[in-house]
């Protein structure tokens, strides 16, 4: 079926599905090039619905970056919701791009972003809807080249059967190199193996089919590159200078509400706080900041063009951006007349955050969110969350004095070494916060998931029975005026835990689960853990063994060939310090903590103002 016929059929069926705007395309600043006149057509795929995918910064960057090149067209596709998928299957409509309604199968390259493990089943569903063979070994030169990148590529092993190429690290520079190599190859009679071999030489590119890996339950038994010119590990690609790197000067304006409907200005990348549970804090190192001048220029451009009324200053820890005070003041001064609100989505629990919050509240009133993560100082030291009870109470008091009425507190349960005292600590801390004036306090509890490339990568996921008891305890005890509690379903975390520290054998589990009906796993109402238990069983694996496994500190791990920049020695040291309840300070304001990033990636922390943070 070709795009014209798809368009005609959509005219009939879109009025009959929920939220048809998801599939229209043609938004302000979307780009619709003539695909027949391009040398390379690139489809950017997000394995979740439009509202979620449209809020993702990475796709926006790559979309505009690729479209600014002559001879390249980039289009988007998101996962169709159940109702549209049903109609598509009934009428034989293949997965199509948003812009030109071109079947996904006709694109040269399809790039999926891997944001969370629970979206993996949607990838399979999208490939199937596109009539593209799921496994790369069954695809030929006539099929699109399948690429994946994003945070989950830090351990891509559970999904490598479906992709030809995995991008490790930041894609802004690398993606053009991939497209160049692809377009040269396209003009030859060479087979796919030759293309992959050329791509394998690009820094940051991992070709999984070129590595043979065998396992037992808790370790890698053998690891063997297929060609002698391949490296034993694939080093993450990083941008050294954010000011020089590409940032869109246009921003697609959707017709419908999306999850984060605002302009996002990425003020910095990376975080060096060293929270020991936090994968982002390890895999996005080193810290690199954009200059205030560049951010002001981007803000002016994007606000002027789009008319958006909210500008988010984003990074892993926005209040750590060295110029945050000056930048916030300037943006408030420049845009308050236009009623543009400035939002600061990630603030540390420190009075400085309230000061910042006060500045942006001159325009818009929102609640404040802080993440102490653990209920006692002992456990906060174990996880290296450098927030004290005094910090939190003083911060919330300052927020209350400044007129805030609502505070949200994030905690985790199931952390290594957690005891009943730590749970009681969550209750008592939340109650102390609620006692400040008449604050409404929402406590949000998630389950700790051990992640690759972190100091807790070796430890088991907490047992489900214990997690359920912990949630029951919090439900019974976190009561009182102004207090409310929400928690996530630990069964979802169980699956995420299996895949985040998983290995290649899980590819077959994924296929089986998808065949049994798994999709939209991140949506709790569509998640059914029994499907996954059955899938594991049918391929002869044990879900529990995958989740409740401690790796030996010296063993080779399934993701050890992915060189993220942080050394295993550093992670081991951090793990041992965690058990000794010792903290590690932020290397931006103290000495180098020896994580290895500056040597392995040859890029240092880059603070635009130099020196320590939050300086006047
Ligand atoms: S402050 Fe901690 S939790 Fe936040 S991004 Fe940095 S390392 Fe992660």
Coordinates of C-alpha atoms and ligand atoms in Angstrom, one line a residue:
X1 CA 0.0 0.0 0.0
X2 CA 1.4 3.4 -0.9
X3 CA 1.1 6.8 0.8
X4 CA -1.8 8.0 -1.4
X5 CA -4.0 5.0 -0.5
X6 CA -3.0 5.3 3.2
X7 CA -4.1 8.9 3.2
X8 CA -7.5 8.0 1.7
X9 CA -8.1 5.2 4.1
X10 CA -7.1 7.4 7.1
X11 CA -9.7 9.9 6.0
X12 CA -12.3 7.3 6.7
X13 CA -10.9 5.7 9.8
X14 CA -9.4 8.6 11.8
X15 CA -12.8 10.1 12.7
X16 CA -13.6 6.7 14.3
X17 CA -10.5 6.5 16.6
X18 CA -9.6 8.3 19.8
X19 CA -7.5 11.4 19.5
X20 CA -7.1 11.3 15.7
X21 CA -4.8 14.4 16.0
X22 CA -2.1 12.1 17.0
X23 CA -1.8 10.8 13.5
X24 CA -2.3 14.0 11.4
X25 CA 1.2 15.5 11.2
X26 CA 1.3 18.9 9.4
X27 CA 1.9 20.7 12.7
X28 CA 3.6 24.1 12.7
X29 CA 7.3 23.6 11.9
X30 CA 7.0 20.0 10.9
X31 CA 8.9 19.4 7.7
X32 CA 7.4 17.6 4.7
X33 CA 10.0 17.2 2.0
X34 CA 9.4 15.3 -1.2
X35 CA 10.8 11.9 -0.4
X36 CA 11.3 10.9 -4.0
X37 CA 13.8 13.8 -4.4
X38 CA 16.0 12.9 -1.4
X39 CA 19.0 10.7 -1.3
X40 CA 18.3 9.4 2.2
X41 CA 14.9 9.1 3.9
X42 CA 15.3 8.7 7.7
X43 CA 12.4 7.7 9.9
X44 CA 12.7 8.7 13.6
X45 CA 10.6 6.2 15.7
X46 CA 9.4 6.6 19.2
X47 CA 7.9 3.4 20.8
X48 CA 5.1 5.1 22.6
X49 CA 2.1 7.3 21.8
X50 CA 2.4 10.8 20.2
X51 CA 1.9 12.8 23.4
X52 CA 4.8 11.0 25.1
X53 CA 7.1 11.0 22.1
X54 CA 6.5 14.6 21.1
X55 CA 7.8 15.6 24.5
X56 CA 11.2 14.1 23.9
X57 CA 14.0 16.4 23.2
X58 CA 16.4 14.0 21.5
X59 CA 14.0 13.3 18.6
X60 CA 13.4 17.0 18.1
X61 CA 17.1 17.7 17.9
X62 CA 17.7 14.9 15.4
X63 CA 14.6 15.7 13.3
X64 CA 15.7 19.3 12.6
X65 CA 19.4 18.5 12.4
X66 CA 18.8 15.9 9.7
X67 CA 16.2 18.0 7.8
X68 CA 18.6 20.9 7.6
X69 CA 20.8 18.7 5.4
X70 CA 20.3 18.8 1.6
X71 CA 19.3 15.4 0.3
X72 CA 18.0 14.1 3.6
X73 CA 14.4 13.9 4.8
X74 CA 13.6 13.0 8.4
X75 CA 10.0 12.1 9.4
X76 CA 8.5 10.8 12.6
X77 CA 6.4 7.8 13.7
X78 CA 4.9 7.0 17.1
X79 CA 3.1 3.9 18.3
X80 CA -0.5 3.8 17.1
X81 CA -2.9 3.4 20.0
X82 CA -4.9 0.1 20.3
X83 CA -7.9 1.4 18.3
X84 CA -6.0 2.6 15.3
X85 CA -3.8 -0.5 15.3
X86 CA -6.9 -2.6 15.2
X87 CA -8.2 -0.7 12.1
X88 CA -4.8 -0.8 10.5
X89 CA -4.5 -4.6 10.8
X90 CA -8.1 -5.0 9.6
X91 CA -7.5 -2.9 6.5
X92 CA -3.9 -3.9 5.8
X93 CA -2.6 -0.4 6.4
X94 CA 1.2 -0.6 7.2
X95 CA 2.9 1.6 9.8
X96 CA 3.3 5.0 8.2
X97 CA 5.2 8.2 8.8
X98 CA 3.4 11.2 10.3
X99 CA 4.5 13.7 7.6
X100 CA 4.1 12.0 4.2
X101 CA 2.2 8.9 5.3
X102 CA 4.9 6.9 3.6
X103 CA 5.0 3.2 4.7
X104 CA 7.8 2.8 7.3
X105 CA 9.3 0.0 5.3
X106 CA 10.1 2.4 2.4
X107 CA 12.5 4.5 4.5
X108 CA 16.3 3.9 4.2
X109 CA 17.0 4.1 7.9
X110 CA 14.7 3.8 10.9
X111 CA 16.1 5.1 14.2
X112 CA 14.3 4.0 17.4
X113 CA 14.9 5.8 20.7
X114 CA 15.2 3.5 23.7
X115 CA 14.0 5.5 26.6
X116 CA 12.6 2.8 28.9
X117 CA 12.7 -0.9 28.9
X118 CA 8.9 -1.2 29.2
X119 CA 8.6 0.2 25.7
X120 CA 10.5 -2.7 24.0
X121 CA 7.4 -4.7 23.2
X122 CA 6.0 -1.7 21.3
X123 CA 9.2 -1.8 19.0
X124 CA 8.3 -5.3 18.0
X125 CA 4.7 -4.4 17.4
X126 CA 5.7 -1.4 15.2
X127 CA 8.1 -3.5 13.1
X128 CA 5.4 -6.1 12.7
X129 CA 2.9 -3.4 11.7
X130 CA 5.5 -2.1 9.2
X131 CA 5.9 -5.6 7.7
X132 CA 9.6 -5.5 8.5
X133 CA 11.1 -8.8 9.6
X134 CA 11.7 -8.5 13.4
X135 CA 15.2 -10.0 13.5
X136 CA 18.0 -8.3 11.8
X137 CA 19.4 -11.6 10.5
X138 CA 16.2 -12.0 8.4
X139 CA 16.4 -8.6 6.8
X140 CA 18.0 -7.9 3.5
X141 CA 19.5 -4.9 1.7
X142 CA 16.0 -4.0 0.6
X143 CA 14.8 -3.5 4.2
X144 CA 15.5 -0.4 6.1
X145 CA 18.6 -0.2 8.3
X146 CA 17.4 -0.4 11.9
X147 CA 19.3 1.8 14.4
X148 CA 18.7 2.3 18.1
X149 CA 20.1 4.7 20.7
X150 CA 19.1 6.4 23.9
X151 CA 19.7 5.7 27.6
X152 CA 18.8 2.0 27.4
X153 CA 21.6 1.5 24.9
X154 CA 23.8 1.5 28.0
X155 CA 22.8 -2.2 28.0
X156 CA 21.3 -3.0 24.6
X157 CA 21.8 -6.8 24.9
X158 CA 18.1 -7.7 25.6
X159 CA 17.0 -6.1 22.3
X160 CA 20.0 -6.5 20.0
X161 CA 18.4 -9.2 17.7
X162 CA 16.1 -6.5 16.3
X163 CA 18.7 -3.8 15.4
X164 CA 21.5 -3.7 13.0
X165 CA 23.3 -0.8 14.7
X166 CA 23.3 0.6 18.2
X167 CA 24.4 4.1 19.0
X168 CA 26.3 4.4 22.3
X169 CA 26.2 7.9 23.6
X170 CA 25.3 11.3 22.0
X171 CA 24.1 11.2 18.4
X172 CA 24.3 14.8 17.1
X173 CA 27.7 14.3 15.4
X174 CA 27.6 10.6 14.8
X175 CA 24.3 10.5 13.0
X176 CA 25.6 12.4 10.0
X177 CA 28.6 10.0 9.8
X178 CA 26.2 7.1 9.7
X179 CA 24.1 8.7 7.0
X180 CA 27.2 9.5 4.9
X181 CA 28.5 5.9 5.1
X182 CA 25.0 4.6 4.3
X183 CA 24.6 6.8 1.2
X184 CA 28.0 5.8 -0.2
X185 CA 27.2 2.2 0.4
X186 CA 23.8 2.6 -1.3
X187 CA 25.5 3.4 -4.5
X188 CA 27.4 0.1 -4.5
X189 CA 26.5 -3.5 -5.0
X190 CA 28.0 -4.4 -1.6
X191 CA 26.0 -6.4 0.9
X192 CA 24.8 -5.4 4.3
X193 CA 27.7 -7.0 6.1
X194 CA 30.1 -4.6 4.3
X195 CA 28.0 -1.6 5.4
X196 CA 27.9 -2.8 9.0
X197 CA 31.7 -3.4 8.9
X198 CA 32.2 0.2 7.8
X199 CA 29.8 1.5 10.4
X200 CA 31.6 -0.5 13.1
X201 CA 34.6 1.8 12.7
X202 CA 32.6 4.9 13.6
X203 CA 33.3 5.9 17.2
X204 CA 30.2 5.1 19.4
X205 CA 28.8 2.5 17.0
X206 CA 28.1 -1.0 18.2
X207 CA 27.2 -3.7 15.7
X208 CA 25.8 -6.5 18.0
X209 CA 25.9 -9.2 15.3
X210 CA 29.7 -8.8 15.2
X211 CA 30.1 -10.1 18.8
X212 CA 29.4 -13.6 20.0
X213 CA 28.6 -13.7 23.7
X214 CA 27.7 -16.7 25.9
X215 CA 26.3 -16.7 29.4
X216 CA 25.4 -18.6 32.5
X217 CA 23.0 -17.2 35.1
X218 CA 25.3 -14.8 36.8
X219 CA 28.2 -14.2 34.4
X220 CA 29.4 -14.0 30.9
X221 CA 31.1 -17.2 29.9
X222 CA 32.7 -16.1 26.7
X223 CA 32.9 -12.9 24.6
X224 CA 34.3 -13.0 21.1
X225 CA 34.4 -10.2 18.4
X226 CA 33.8 -11.7 14.9
X227 CA 36.5 -9.7 13.1
X228 CA 40.1 -9.1 14.2
X229 CA 39.9 -5.4 13.5
X230 CA 37.0 -4.9 16.0
X231 CA 37.6 -3.4 19.4
X232 CA 36.7 -5.4 22.5
X233 CA 34.6 -2.6 23.8
X234 CA 32.5 0.2 22.3
X235 CA 33.2 3.6 23.8
X236 CA 30.4 6.2 24.3
X237 CA 30.4 9.1 21.9
X238 CA 30.2 12.6 23.6
X239 CA 29.9 16.1 22.4
X240 CA 32.7 18.1 24.0
X241 CA 31.3 21.6 23.5
X242 CA 27.5 22.1 24.0
X243 CA 27.6 25.6 22.6
X244 CA 29.0 24.3 19.4
X245 CA 26.6 21.4 19.1
X246 CA 23.3 21.6 17.2
X247 CA 20.1 22.8 18.9
X248 CA 16.9 23.4 17.0
X249 CA 15.8 26.9 16.2
X250 CA 12.4 25.7 15.4
X251 CA 10.1 23.7 17.6
X252 CA 7.1 21.6 16.3
X253 CA 3.9 23.0 17.9
X254 CA 1.4 20.2 18.3
X255 CA -2.4 20.6 17.8
X256 CA -3.1 18.7 20.9
X257 CA -2.0 18.5 24.5
X258 CA 1.2 16.5 25.0
X259 CA 2.9 15.5 28.2
X260 CA 5.4 18.4 28.3
X261 CA 3.9 21.1 26.1
X262 CA 6.6 23.7 26.3
X263 CA 9.9 24.7 24.8
X264 CA 12.7 23.0 26.5
X265 CA 16.1 24.6 26.8
X266 CA 18.7 22.1 27.7
X267 CA 21.0 24.2 30.0
X268 CA 23.5 21.4 30.7
X269 CA 24.2 17.7 30.1
X270 CA 25.6 15.3 32.7
X271 CA 25.6 15.3 36.5
X272 CA 28.5 14.6 38.9
X273 CA 26.6 14.3 42.2
X274 CA 27.3 10.6 42.1
X275 CA 24.0 9.4 43.5
X276 CA 24.7 5.7 43.5
X277 CA 21.4 4.4 42.3
X278 CA 21.2 6.9 39.4
X279 CA 22.1 5.6 35.9
X280 CA 21.7 9.0 34.2
X281 CA 24.2 10.5 36.6
X282 CA 26.8 7.9 35.5
X283 CA 26.1 7.5 31.8
X284 CA 25.8 11.2 30.8
X285 CA 29.1 12.3 32.3
X286 CA 30.9 14.6 32.1
X287 CA 29.0 17.7 33.0
X288 CA 28.8 20.2 30.1
X289 CA 27.0 23.5 30.3
X290 CA 25.6 25.8 27.6
X291 CA 26.6 29.4 27.9
X292 CA 24.0 31.9 29.2
X293 CA 24.5 33.9 26.0
X294 CA 23.6 30.9 23.8
X295 CA 20.6 30.0 25.9
X296 CA 19.2 33.5 25.7
X297 CA 19.7 33.5 22.0
X298 CA 17.9 30.1 21.7
X299 CA 15.1 31.3 24.0
X300 CA 14.5 34.5 21.9
X301 CA 14.4 32.5 18.7
X302 CA 12.1 29.7 19.9
X303 CA 9.7 31.9 21.8
X304 CA 9.5 34.4 19.0
X305 CA 8.7 31.7 16.4
X306 CA 6.3 29.5 18.3
X307 CA 4.4 31.7 20.7
X308 CA 4.8 29.1 23.5
X309 CA 3.9 30.4 27.0
X310 CA 6.2 28.0 28.9
X311 CA 9.9 27.7 28.7
X312 CA 11.5 24.8 30.7
X313 CA 15.1 24.9 31.7
X314 CA 16.1 21.3 31.7
X315 CA 19.0 19.2 32.7
X316 CA 19.5 16.3 35.2
X317 CA 19.9 18.9 38.0
X318 CA 18.9 22.3 36.8
X319 CA 19.8 24.2 40.0
X320 CA 23.4 23.0 39.5
X321 CA 23.8 25.0 36.3
X322 CA 26.5 27.5 37.2
X323 CA 24.7 30.5 35.6
X324 CA 21.2 29.5 36.7
X325 CA 20.6 32.6 38.8
X326 CA 21.6 35.1 36.1
X327 CA 19.8 33.2 33.4
X328 CA 16.6 32.9 35.3
X329 CA 16.6 36.6 36.2
X330 CA 17.3 37.6 32.6
X331 CA 14.6 35.3 31.1
X332 CA 12.0 36.5 33.7
X333 CA 12.9 40.1 32.8
X334 CA 12.7 39.5 29.1
X335 CA 9.6 37.5 28.9
X336 CA 7.3 38.5 31.8
X337 CA 5.5 41.0 29.5
X338 CA 4.7 38.2 27.1
X339 CA 3.4 36.1 30.0
X340 CA 5.9 33.3 29.3
X341 CA 6.4 31.1 32.4
X342 CA 9.8 29.7 33.2
X343 CA 9.7 26.2 34.7
X344 CA 12.6 24.5 36.5
X345 CA 11.7 20.8 36.5
X346 CA 14.6 19.4 38.5
X347 CA 15.6 21.3 41.7
X348 CA 17.7 20.2 44.6
X349 CA 16.3 20.4 48.2
X350 CA 18.2 23.5 49.2
X351 CA 17.1 27.0 50.0
X352 CA 18.7 28.3 46.8
X353 CA 16.0 26.3 44.9
X354 CA 13.3 28.3 46.7
X355 CA 15.1 31.5 45.8
X356 CA 15.1 30.4 42.1
X357 CA 11.5 29.3 42.4
X358 CA 10.5 32.7 43.8
X359 CA 12.0 34.4 40.7
X360 CA 10.0 32.2 38.3
X361 CA 6.8 32.4 40.4
X362 CA 6.6 36.1 39.5
X363 CA 4.9 34.7 36.4
X364 CA 3.4 31.4 37.2
X365 CA 2.4 29.4 40.3
X366 CA 3.3 25.7 40.4
X367 CA 4.0 23.2 43.2
X368 CA 7.6 22.4 44.3
X369 CA 9.1 18.9 44.0
X370 CA 12.1 17.5 45.9
X371 CA 13.7 14.1 46.0
X372 CA 15.2 13.1 49.3
X373 CA 14.9 9.5 48.0
X374 CA 15.5 7.8 51.4
X375 CA 13.9 8.4 54.8
X376 CA 17.1 8.3 57.0
X377 CA 20.4 10.0 56.9
X378 CA 22.1 6.6 57.0
X379 CA 20.4 5.4 53.9
X380 CA 20.9 8.7 52.1
X381 CA 24.6 8.3 52.8
X382 CA 24.5 4.8 51.4
X383 CA 23.0 6.0 48.2
X384 CA 25.1 9.2 48.3
X385 CA 22.1 11.5 48.1
X386 CA 23.7 14.6 49.5
X387 CA 20.5 16.0 51.0
X388 CA 20.1 16.3 54.8
X389 CA 16.8 16.5 56.8
X390 CA 17.9 20.0 57.8
X391 CA 18.3 21.0 54.1
X392 CA 14.8 19.7 53.3
X393 CA 13.1 21.2 56.3
X394 CA 14.7 24.6 55.7
X395 CA 13.9 24.5 52.0
X396 CA 10.3 23.6 52.5
X397 CA 10.0 26.3 55.3
X398 CA 11.4 28.8 52.9
X399 CA 9.0 27.7 50.2
X400 CA 6.1 27.9 52.7
X401 CA 7.2 31.4 53.7
X402 CA 7.3 32.4 50.1
X403 CA 3.7 31.3 49.6
X404 CA 3.9 27.8 48.3
X405 CA 1.1 25.5 49.5
X406 CA 2.0 22.2 47.8
X407 CA 5.1 20.1 47.9
X408 CA 5.8 16.7 46.3
X409 CA 8.5 14.4 47.8
X410 CA 10.0 11.5 45.9
X411 CA 11.3 8.4 47.8
X412 CA 12.5 5.0 46.8
X413 CA 11.9 1.7 48.5
X414 CA 13.9 -1.5 48.1
X415 CA 17.2 0.3 48.2
X416 CA 20.3 -1.8 49.2
X417 CA 20.7 -2.1 53.0
X418 CA 17.2 -0.7 53.6
X419 CA 15.6 -1.6 57.0
X420 CA 12.3 -0.9 58.8
X421 CA 13.9 2.2 60.3
X422 CA 14.4 3.7 56.9
X423 CA 10.7 3.2 56.0
X424 CA 9.7 4.7 59.3
X425 CA 12.1 7.6 58.4
X426 CA 10.0 8.3 55.2
X427 CA 6.9 8.5 57.3
X428 CA 8.4 10.8 59.9
X429 CA 10.1 13.1 57.4
X430 CA 6.9 13.5 55.4
X431 CA 5.0 14.3 58.6
X432 CA 7.6 16.9 59.6
X433 CA 7.3 18.5 56.3
X434 CA 3.5 18.5 56.5
X435 CA 3.7 20.2 59.9
X436 CA 5.2 23.3 58.3
X437 CA 2.3 25.6 58.1
X438 CA -0.6 24.0 56.3
X439 CA 1.3 22.4 53.4
X440 CA -0.2 19.7 51.3
X441 CA 2.5 17.0 50.9
X442 CA 2.3 14.4 48.3
X443 CA 4.7 11.5 48.8
X444 CA 5.5 9.6 45.7
X445 CA 7.2 6.2 46.1
X446 CA 9.0 4.3 43.4
X447 CA 10.9 1.0 43.5
X448 CA 14.6 0.9 43.3
X449 CA 15.8 -0.9 40.2
X450 CA 19.5 -1.8 40.0
X451 CA 20.9 -0.4 36.7
X452 CA 24.0 -1.2 34.7
X453 CA 27.0 1.2 35.0
X454 CA 26.1 2.2 38.5
X455 CA 27.7 1.2 41.9
X456 CA 24.5 -0.9 42.5
X457 CA 24.8 -2.8 39.2
X458 CA 25.8 -6.0 41.1
X459 CA 22.9 -6.1 43.6
X460 CA 19.6 -8.0 43.4
X461 CA 16.2 -6.4 43.0
X462 CA 14.2 -6.4 46.3
X463 CA 11.9 -9.4 46.6
X464 CA 8.3 -8.7 45.5
X465 CA 6.8 -10.0 48.8
X466 CA 9.0 -7.5 50.7
X467 CA 8.1 -4.6 48.4
X468 CA 4.4 -5.3 48.9
X469 CA 4.8 -5.3 52.6
X470 CA 6.7 -2.0 52.5
X471 CA 4.0 -0.4 50.4
X472 CA 1.4 -1.7 52.9
X473 CA 3.4 -0.2 55.7
X474 CA 3.5 3.2 54.0
X475 CA -0.2 3.1 53.2
X476 CA -1.0 2.4 56.8
X477 CA 1.3 5.0 58.3
X478 CA 1.5 7.8 55.9
X479 CA -1.9 9.2 56.9
X480 CA -2.8 12.6 58.3
X481 CA -3.9 16.0 57.4
X482 CA -2.3 17.3 54.2
X483 CA -0.6 13.9 53.4
X484 CA -1.2 11.8 50.4
X485 CA 0.7 8.9 48.9
X486 CA 1.1 7.4 45.5
X487 CA 3.3 4.4 44.5
X488 CA 4.1 2.5 41.4
X489 CA 3.2 -1.1 40.8
X490 CA 6.3 -3.2 41.8
X491 CA 5.4 -5.7 39.1
X492 CA 6.3 -3.2 36.4
X493 CA 9.6 -2.5 38.2
X494 CA 10.2 -6.3 38.4
X495 CA 10.1 -6.5 34.6
X496 CA 12.1 -3.4 34.1
X497 CA 14.7 -4.9 36.5
X498 CA 14.9 -8.1 34.4
X499 CA 15.5 -6.2 31.2
X500 CA 17.7 -3.4 32.5
X501 CA 20.4 -6.0 33.7
X502 CA 19.4 -8.5 31.1
X503 CA 21.4 -10.3 28.4
X504 CA 20.9 -11.6 24.9
X505 CA 18.7 -14.5 25.9
X506 CA 15.9 -12.0 26.7
X507 CA 15.5 -11.2 23.0
X508 CA 13.5 -14.5 22.6
X509 CA 11.5 -13.7 25.7
X510 CA 10.5 -10.4 24.2
X511 CA 9.3 -12.0 21.0
X512 CA 7.4 -14.6 22.9
X513 CA 5.7 -12.0 25.2
X514 CA 4.8 -9.8 22.2
X515 CA 3.3 -12.9 20.5
X516 CA 1.3 -13.4 23.7
X517 CA -0.1 -9.9 23.4
X518 CA 2.4 -7.7 25.4
X519 CA 2.4 -4.0 24.3
X520 CA 2.3 -0.6 26.0
X521 CA 3.9 -2.3 29.1
X522 CA 4.7 1.1 30.6
X523 CA 0.9 1.7 30.9
X524 CA 0.0 -0.1 34.1
X525 CA -3.6 -0.7 32.9
X526 CA -2.2 -2.7 30.0
X527 CA 0.5 -4.5 31.9
X528 CA 0.0 -8.2 32.7
X529 CA 3.0 -9.8 34.4
X530 CA 1.6 -13.3 33.8
X531 CA 2.3 -12.9 30.1
X532 CA 5.9 -12.3 30.9
X533 CA 6.1 -15.2 33.4
X534 CA 4.8 -17.4 30.6
X535 CA 7.2 -16.0 28.0
X536 CA 10.2 -16.6 30.3
X537 CA 9.0 -20.1 30.9
X538 CA 8.3 -20.9 27.3
X539 CA 11.9 -20.0 26.3
X540 CA 13.3 -22.0 29.2
X541 CA 14.4 -19.1 31.4
X542 CA 13.4 -18.1 35.0
X543 CA 12.2 -14.5 35.5
X544 CA 13.0 -14.7 39.2
X545 CA 16.6 -15.8 38.6
X546 CA 17.1 -12.8 36.3
X547 CA 15.8 -10.3 38.8
X548 CA 17.0 -11.7 42.1
X549 CA 20.6 -12.2 41.1
X550 CA 23.7 -10.7 42.8
X551 CA 26.6 -10.5 40.4
X552 CA 30.1 -11.2 41.7
X553 CA 32.1 -8.0 41.9
X554 CA 34.9 -9.5 39.8
X555 CA 32.7 -11.2 37.1
X556 CA 32.4 -10.0 33.6
X557 CA 28.9 -8.5 33.3
X558 CA 26.6 -8.7 30.2
X559 CA 27.1 -5.0 29.4
X560 CA 30.8 -4.7 30.2
X561 CA 31.8 -4.3 26.5
X562 CA 29.8 -1.0 26.5
X563 CA 32.4 1.6 27.7
X564 CA 30.3 4.4 29.2
X565 CA 33.4 6.2 30.5
X566 CA 33.1 5.4 34.2
X567 CA 35.5 2.6 35.2
X568 CA 34.5 -0.6 36.9
X569 CA 37.1 0.1 39.6
X570 CA 35.4 3.4 40.4
X571 CA 32.0 1.7 40.6
X572 CA 33.4 -1.0 42.9
X573 CA 34.9 1.6 45.1
X574 CA 31.6 3.4 45.3
X575 CA 29.8 0.2 46.1
X576 CA 32.1 -0.5 49.0
X577 CA 31.8 3.0 50.2
X578 CA 28.0 2.6 50.1
X579 CA 28.2 -0.4 52.3
X580 CA 30.5 1.6 54.7
X581 CA 27.9 4.4 54.6
X582 CA 30.6 6.8 53.3
X583 CA 29.8 9.7 51.0
X584 CA 31.5 10.9 47.8
X585 CA 31.4 14.6 47.1
X586 CA 30.5 16.3 43.9
X587 CA 33.7 16.6 41.8
X588 CA 32.6 20.0 40.5
X589 CA 33.2 21.7 43.8
X590 CA 35.9 19.4 45.3
X591 CA 38.7 17.2 44.0
X592 CA 38.3 14.7 41.2
X593 CA 36.6 11.5 42.4
X594 CA 38.5 9.4 39.9
X595 CA 35.5 8.0 37.9
X596 CA 37.6 7.8 34.8
X597 CA 35.5 9.9 32.4
X598 CA 38.0 12.6 31.7
X599 CA 40.6 10.0 30.7
X600 CA 38.5 7.5 28.9
X601 CA 36.4 10.0 26.9
X602 CA 39.0 12.8 26.9
X603 CA 36.3 15.3 27.8
X604 CA 36.4 17.2 31.2
X605 CA 33.6 18.8 33.2
X606 CA 32.9 22.1 31.4
X607 CA 31.2 24.7 33.6
X608 CA 30.7 28.0 31.7
X609 CA 31.3 30.1 34.7
X610 CA 34.2 27.9 35.9
X611 CA 34.6 27.2 39.7
X612 CA 31.9 26.0 42.0
X613 CA 28.2 26.2 41.6
X614 CA 25.5 28.7 42.6
X615 CA 28.1 31.5 43.1
X616 CA 26.9 35.0 43.0
Ligands
LIG1 S1 21.6 14.7 41.4 FE1 21.8 12.5 41.8 S2 19.8 11.7 41.1 FE2 20.0 13.7 40.2 S3 20.9 13.4 38.2 FE3 22.6 13.8 39.6 S4 23.3 11.8 40.2 FE4 21.2 11.5 39.3

